[in-house]
């Protein structure tokens, strides 16, 4: 018995999204075709792979979970073998610098997808503050670096423009007259610089409440009510909420997320990775914050 590669690929997409309709849209097939592919696999296995209720996929069966693990390995080997036979195979090594808040996006998923497509590409990734990334990129310490800058600064190729907002946890109750407790990344972060500058210009008192280079730690501190933070609006997802400007919090500027090639700016692998990540950022659907504190 031989599994059909196309059927396995459709099954993995269904399992990842728990939806036959979304899987069909993703791979460019009709829902009926995807359903037939799943049915073919179930017939081969002799057991059901999906738990469905009223036509919706609820979860994988135990057999479905087992097949999913093998399907991923089979597809990875298949794709690697196909790529290795191509004269156009992408090879090389990239030292990549990214801001800490990249890990509040789908960055790890994007990198995994890139590696699956280009298994012969090696990556070394460092997260740091934007100012450090920009300076070190200029010195040639990275092959490729992403960082944030003030709109119009022209220090790199613009991948995305984002609006900064104040954000807090669901139970935070700000006082319009008291000092603002700030939850921030360390010195060198563009978000931090813009937040402090806006508060100083408006004359609003403030103090540091929590500082961490970890996006997860920063988010956790905000969710637990230790103060307010500043983020790109796309990063403010529940349970974080946007804080209204009516509480004497000043308006924040928009920023540009840019990238810069380092000492190997002509390297094909660097250009391919830069374009891929820039497109992923641009294509990712921003998630608007729900409600306000």
Coordinates of C-alpha atoms in Angstrom, one line a residue:
X1 CA 0.0 0.0 0.0
X2 CA 1.4 3.4 -1.0
X3 CA 0.1 6.7 0.4
X4 CA -0.6 9.4 -2.2
X5 CA 1.6 12.5 -1.6
X6 CA -1.1 14.9 -2.6
X7 CA -3.6 13.3 -0.2
X8 CA -1.0 13.5 2.6
X9 CA -0.4 17.1 1.9
X10 CA -4.1 17.9 1.9
X11 CA -4.5 16.0 5.2
X12 CA -1.7 18.0 6.9
X13 CA -3.2 21.3 5.8
X14 CA -6.6 20.2 7.1
X15 CA -5.1 19.0 10.4
X16 CA -3.2 22.3 10.8
X17 CA -6.3 24.5 10.3
X18 CA -9.0 22.1 11.5
X19 CA -11.1 23.0 8.5
X20 CA -11.6 21.4 5.1
X21 CA -12.9 24.6 3.5
X22 CA -9.8 26.6 4.6
X23 CA -7.6 23.8 3.5
X24 CA -9.3 23.8 0.1
X25 CA -8.7 27.5 -0.3
X26 CA -5.1 27.2 0.8
X27 CA -4.1 24.5 -1.7
X28 CA -6.4 25.7 -4.5
X29 CA -8.7 22.6 -4.6
X30 CA -12.4 22.3 -4.2
X31 CA -13.8 21.2 -0.8
X32 CA -15.2 18.0 -2.4
X33 CA -11.7 17.1 -3.8
X34 CA -10.1 17.6 -0.4
X35 CA -12.9 15.5 1.3
X36 CA -12.3 12.8 -1.3
X37 CA -8.6 12.8 -0.5
X38 CA -9.2 12.4 3.2
X39 CA -11.7 9.6 2.5
X40 CA -9.1 7.9 0.4
X41 CA -6.6 8.0 3.2
X42 CA -9.2 6.7 5.7
X43 CA -10.0 3.8 3.3
X44 CA -6.3 2.9 3.1
X45 CA -5.8 3.1 6.9
X46 CA -9.1 1.4 7.6
X47 CA -9.9 3.9 10.3
X48 CA -11.3 7.4 10.6
X49 CA -8.8 10.3 10.8
X50 CA -11.0 13.2 11.7
X51 CA -13.7 13.8 14.4
X52 CA -16.5 15.8 12.8
X53 CA -19.6 17.4 14.2
X54 CA -22.3 18.9 11.9
X55 CA -19.8 18.9 9.0
X56 CA -17.0 20.7 11.0
X57 CA -13.7 19.2 11.9
X58 CA -13.4 19.1 15.7
X59 CA -10.2 17.2 16.3
X60 CA -8.0 14.4 15.0
X61 CA -8.7 10.8 16.0
X62 CA -5.8 8.9 17.7
X63 CA -5.1 7.3 14.3
X64 CA -5.2 10.7 12.6
X65 CA -2.7 12.1 15.1
X66 CA -0.3 9.2 14.4
X67 CA -0.6 9.5 10.7
X68 CA 0.0 13.3 10.9
X69 CA 3.4 12.7 12.4
X70 CA 4.4 10.4 9.6
X71 CA 2.8 12.6 7.0
X72 CA 5.0 15.5 8.0
X73 CA 8.1 13.4 7.8
X74 CA 7.2 11.9 4.4
X75 CA 6.4 15.3 2.9
X76 CA 9.6 16.8 4.2
X77 CA 11.7 14.1 2.7
X78 CA 9.7 14.3 -0.5
X79 CA 10.2 18.0 -0.8
X80 CA 13.9 17.8 0.1
X81 CA 14.5 15.1 -2.5
X82 CA 12.7 17.1 -5.2
X83 CA 14.6 20.3 -4.3
X84 CA 18.0 18.5 -4.3
X85 CA 17.4 17.3 -7.9
X86 CA 16.9 20.9 -9.0
X87 CA 19.8 22.9 -10.5
X88 CA 18.1 26.0 -8.9
X89 CA 18.5 24.7 -5.4
X90 CA 19.1 27.5 -2.8
X91 CA 22.1 26.9 -0.6
X92 CA 24.1 29.1 1.8
X93 CA 24.2 30.5 5.3
X94 CA 22.6 33.6 6.7
X95 CA 23.2 35.4 10.0
X96 CA 19.9 37.1 10.7
X97 CA 19.1 39.8 13.2
X98 CA 15.5 40.6 14.3
X99 CA 13.8 42.7 16.9
X100 CA 12.5 41.0 20.1
X101 CA 8.8 41.6 19.1
X102 CA 9.2 39.4 16.0
X103 CA 8.4 36.6 18.4
X104 CA 5.0 38.1 19.0
X105 CA 4.3 37.5 15.4
X106 CA 4.3 34.2 13.3
X107 CA 8.1 34.6 12.8
X108 CA 9.0 31.1 14.0
X109 CA 6.4 29.6 11.6
X110 CA 7.7 31.6 8.7
X111 CA 11.2 30.5 9.3
X112 CA 10.2 26.8 9.6
X113 CA 8.3 27.1 6.3
X114 CA 11.4 28.7 4.6
X115 CA 13.6 25.9 5.9
X116 CA 11.2 23.3 4.7
X117 CA 11.4 24.8 1.2
X118 CA 15.1 25.4 1.3
X119 CA 16.6 22.6 3.5
X120 CA 20.2 23.4 2.4
X121 CA 20.1 26.9 3.8
X122 CA 21.6 27.4 7.2
X123 CA 20.3 30.1 9.6
X124 CA 21.8 31.8 12.7
X125 CA 19.2 34.1 14.3
X126 CA 19.8 36.7 17.0
X127 CA 17.0 38.8 18.6
X128 CA 18.0 42.2 19.9
X129 CA 16.9 45.9 20.2
X130 CA 16.3 47.8 17.0
X131 CA 19.0 50.4 17.6
X132 CA 21.6 47.7 18.2
X133 CA 20.5 45.8 15.1
X134 CA 20.7 48.9 13.0
X135 CA 24.2 49.8 14.2
X136 CA 25.6 46.3 14.0
X137 CA 24.1 45.8 10.5
X138 CA 25.9 49.0 9.3
X139 CA 29.1 47.4 10.6
X140 CA 28.5 44.3 8.6
X141 CA 27.8 42.0 11.6
X142 CA 24.7 40.6 10.0
X143 CA 24.0 39.3 6.6
X144 CA 20.4 40.5 7.0
X145 CA 18.8 42.6 9.8
X146 CA 15.3 43.8 10.4
X147 CA 14.7 46.8 12.7
X148 CA 12.2 49.6 13.5
X149 CA 12.8 53.2 12.7
X150 CA 11.0 56.5 12.7
X151 CA 8.9 57.0 9.5
X152 CA 11.0 58.4 6.7
X153 CA 14.4 57.7 8.3
X154 CA 15.6 55.9 5.2
X155 CA 18.0 53.4 7.0
X156 CA 16.7 50.4 5.1
X157 CA 14.1 48.9 2.8
X158 CA 10.6 49.4 4.2
X159 CA 8.8 46.1 4.7
X160 CA 5.9 47.4 6.8
X161 CA 4.5 50.6 8.4
X162 CA 2.7 50.2 11.7
X163 CA 0.8 52.4 14.1
X164 CA 2.0 52.3 17.8
X165 CA -0.6 52.2 20.5
X166 CA -0.7 52.1 24.3
X167 CA -1.8 48.7 25.6
X168 CA -2.7 47.1 28.9
X169 CA -4.3 44.0 30.5
X170 CA -8.1 43.7 30.7
X171 CA -8.2 44.7 34.4
X172 CA -5.9 47.7 34.4
X173 CA -7.5 51.0 35.5
X174 CA -5.3 53.9 34.6
X175 CA -5.4 57.1 36.6
X176 CA -5.4 60.2 34.3
X177 CA -3.4 62.2 36.9
X178 CA -0.9 59.7 38.4
X179 CA 2.5 58.7 37.1
X180 CA 2.2 56.2 34.3
X181 CA 3.8 52.8 35.1
X182 CA 5.6 51.7 32.0
X183 CA 6.3 48.1 30.9
X184 CA 9.0 48.3 28.3
X185 CA 11.8 46.5 26.4
X186 CA 15.3 47.5 27.4
X187 CA 17.2 50.6 26.2
X188 CA 17.7 50.5 22.5
X189 CA 14.1 49.6 21.6
X190 CA 12.3 51.9 19.2
X191 CA 9.0 51.3 21.0
X192 CA 10.6 52.5 24.3
X193 CA 12.2 55.5 22.7
X194 CA 8.9 56.7 21.1
X195 CA 6.9 56.1 24.3
X196 CA 9.2 58.0 26.6
X197 CA 9.6 60.9 24.1
X198 CA 5.8 61.2 23.7
X199 CA 5.3 61.3 27.5
X200 CA 8.0 63.9 28.0
X201 CA 6.7 66.1 25.3
X202 CA 3.2 66.0 26.8
X203 CA 4.4 66.6 30.3
X204 CA 2.9 63.4 31.6
X205 CA 4.8 61.9 34.6
X206 CA 5.9 58.3 34.2
X207 CA 8.1 55.6 35.8
X208 CA 9.4 52.2 34.9
X209 CA 7.4 49.3 36.2
X210 CA 8.8 46.3 34.4
X211 CA 11.6 45.9 31.8
X212 CA 12.4 42.7 29.9
X213 CA 13.9 41.7 26.5
X214 CA 11.3 38.9 26.3
X215 CA 8.1 39.7 24.5
X216 CA 6.3 36.9 26.4
X217 CA 7.4 38.4 29.8
X218 CA 6.4 41.9 28.7
X219 CA 3.0 40.7 27.6
X220 CA 2.5 38.7 30.8
X221 CA 3.3 41.8 33.0
X222 CA 0.8 43.8 31.0
X223 CA -1.9 41.2 31.2
X224 CA -1.4 41.0 35.0
X225 CA -1.9 44.7 35.4
X226 CA 1.6 45.9 36.2
X227 CA 1.2 48.9 34.0
X228 CA 0.9 50.0 30.3
X229 CA 3.1 49.2 27.4
X230 CA 3.5 50.4 23.8
X231 CA 3.3 48.0 20.9
X232 CA 2.5 47.9 17.2
X233 CA -1.3 47.6 17.0
X234 CA -1.0 44.3 15.2
X235 CA 0.7 42.8 18.3
X236 CA -2.2 43.8 20.7
X237 CA -4.2 40.6 20.9
X238 CA -6.6 39.4 23.6
X239 CA -6.3 39.6 26.6
X240 CA -4.3 42.7 25.9
X241 CA -6.4 45.8 25.1
X242 CA -5.7 49.2 23.5
X243 CA -5.7 52.1 26.1
X244 CA -7.8 55.1 25.2
X245 CA -6.0 58.4 24.6
X246 CA -8.5 60.2 26.7
X247 CA -6.6 59.3 29.8
X248 CA -3.9 61.9 29.1
X249 CA -1.8 59.4 27.3
X250 CA -0.3 61.1 24.3
X251 CA -0.7 60.0 20.7
X252 CA 2.0 57.7 19.4
X253 CA 3.7 57.9 16.0
X254 CA 3.7 55.2 13.3
X255 CA 7.0 53.4 12.7
X256 CA 8.6 51.6 9.8
X257 CA 9.8 48.0 10.0
X258 CA 12.8 47.9 7.6
X259 CA 15.5 45.5 6.6
X260 CA 19.1 46.0 5.6
X261 CA 21.5 43.7 3.8
X262 CA 25.0 43.3 5.4
X263 CA 28.3 42.4 4.0
X264 CA 26.8 39.8 1.6
X265 CA 24.2 42.1 0.1
X266 CA 24.6 40.4 -3.3
X267 CA 24.1 36.9 -2.0
X268 CA 21.1 35.2 -3.6
X269 CA 20.1 33.3 -0.4
X270 CA 20.1 36.6 1.6
X271 CA 17.9 38.3 -1.0
X272 CA 15.5 35.3 -1.1
X273 CA 15.2 35.3 2.7
X274 CA 14.7 39.1 2.9
X275 CA 12.0 39.0 0.3
X276 CA 10.3 36.1 1.9
X277 CA 10.2 37.6 5.3
X278 CA 9.1 41.0 4.0
X279 CA 6.3 39.4 2.0
X280 CA 5.2 37.4 5.1
X281 CA 5.1 40.6 7.2
X282 CA 3.1 42.4 4.6
X283 CA 0.7 39.6 3.9
X284 CA 0.1 38.7 7.6
X285 CA -3.4 40.0 8.6
X286 CA -3.1 42.5 11.5
X287 CA -5.2 41.5 14.4
X288 CA -7.0 44.6 15.8
X289 CA -7.1 44.9 19.6
X290 CA -10.5 44.2 21.1
X291 CA -12.0 46.9 23.3
X292 CA -10.1 49.5 25.3
X293 CA -9.0 50.1 28.9

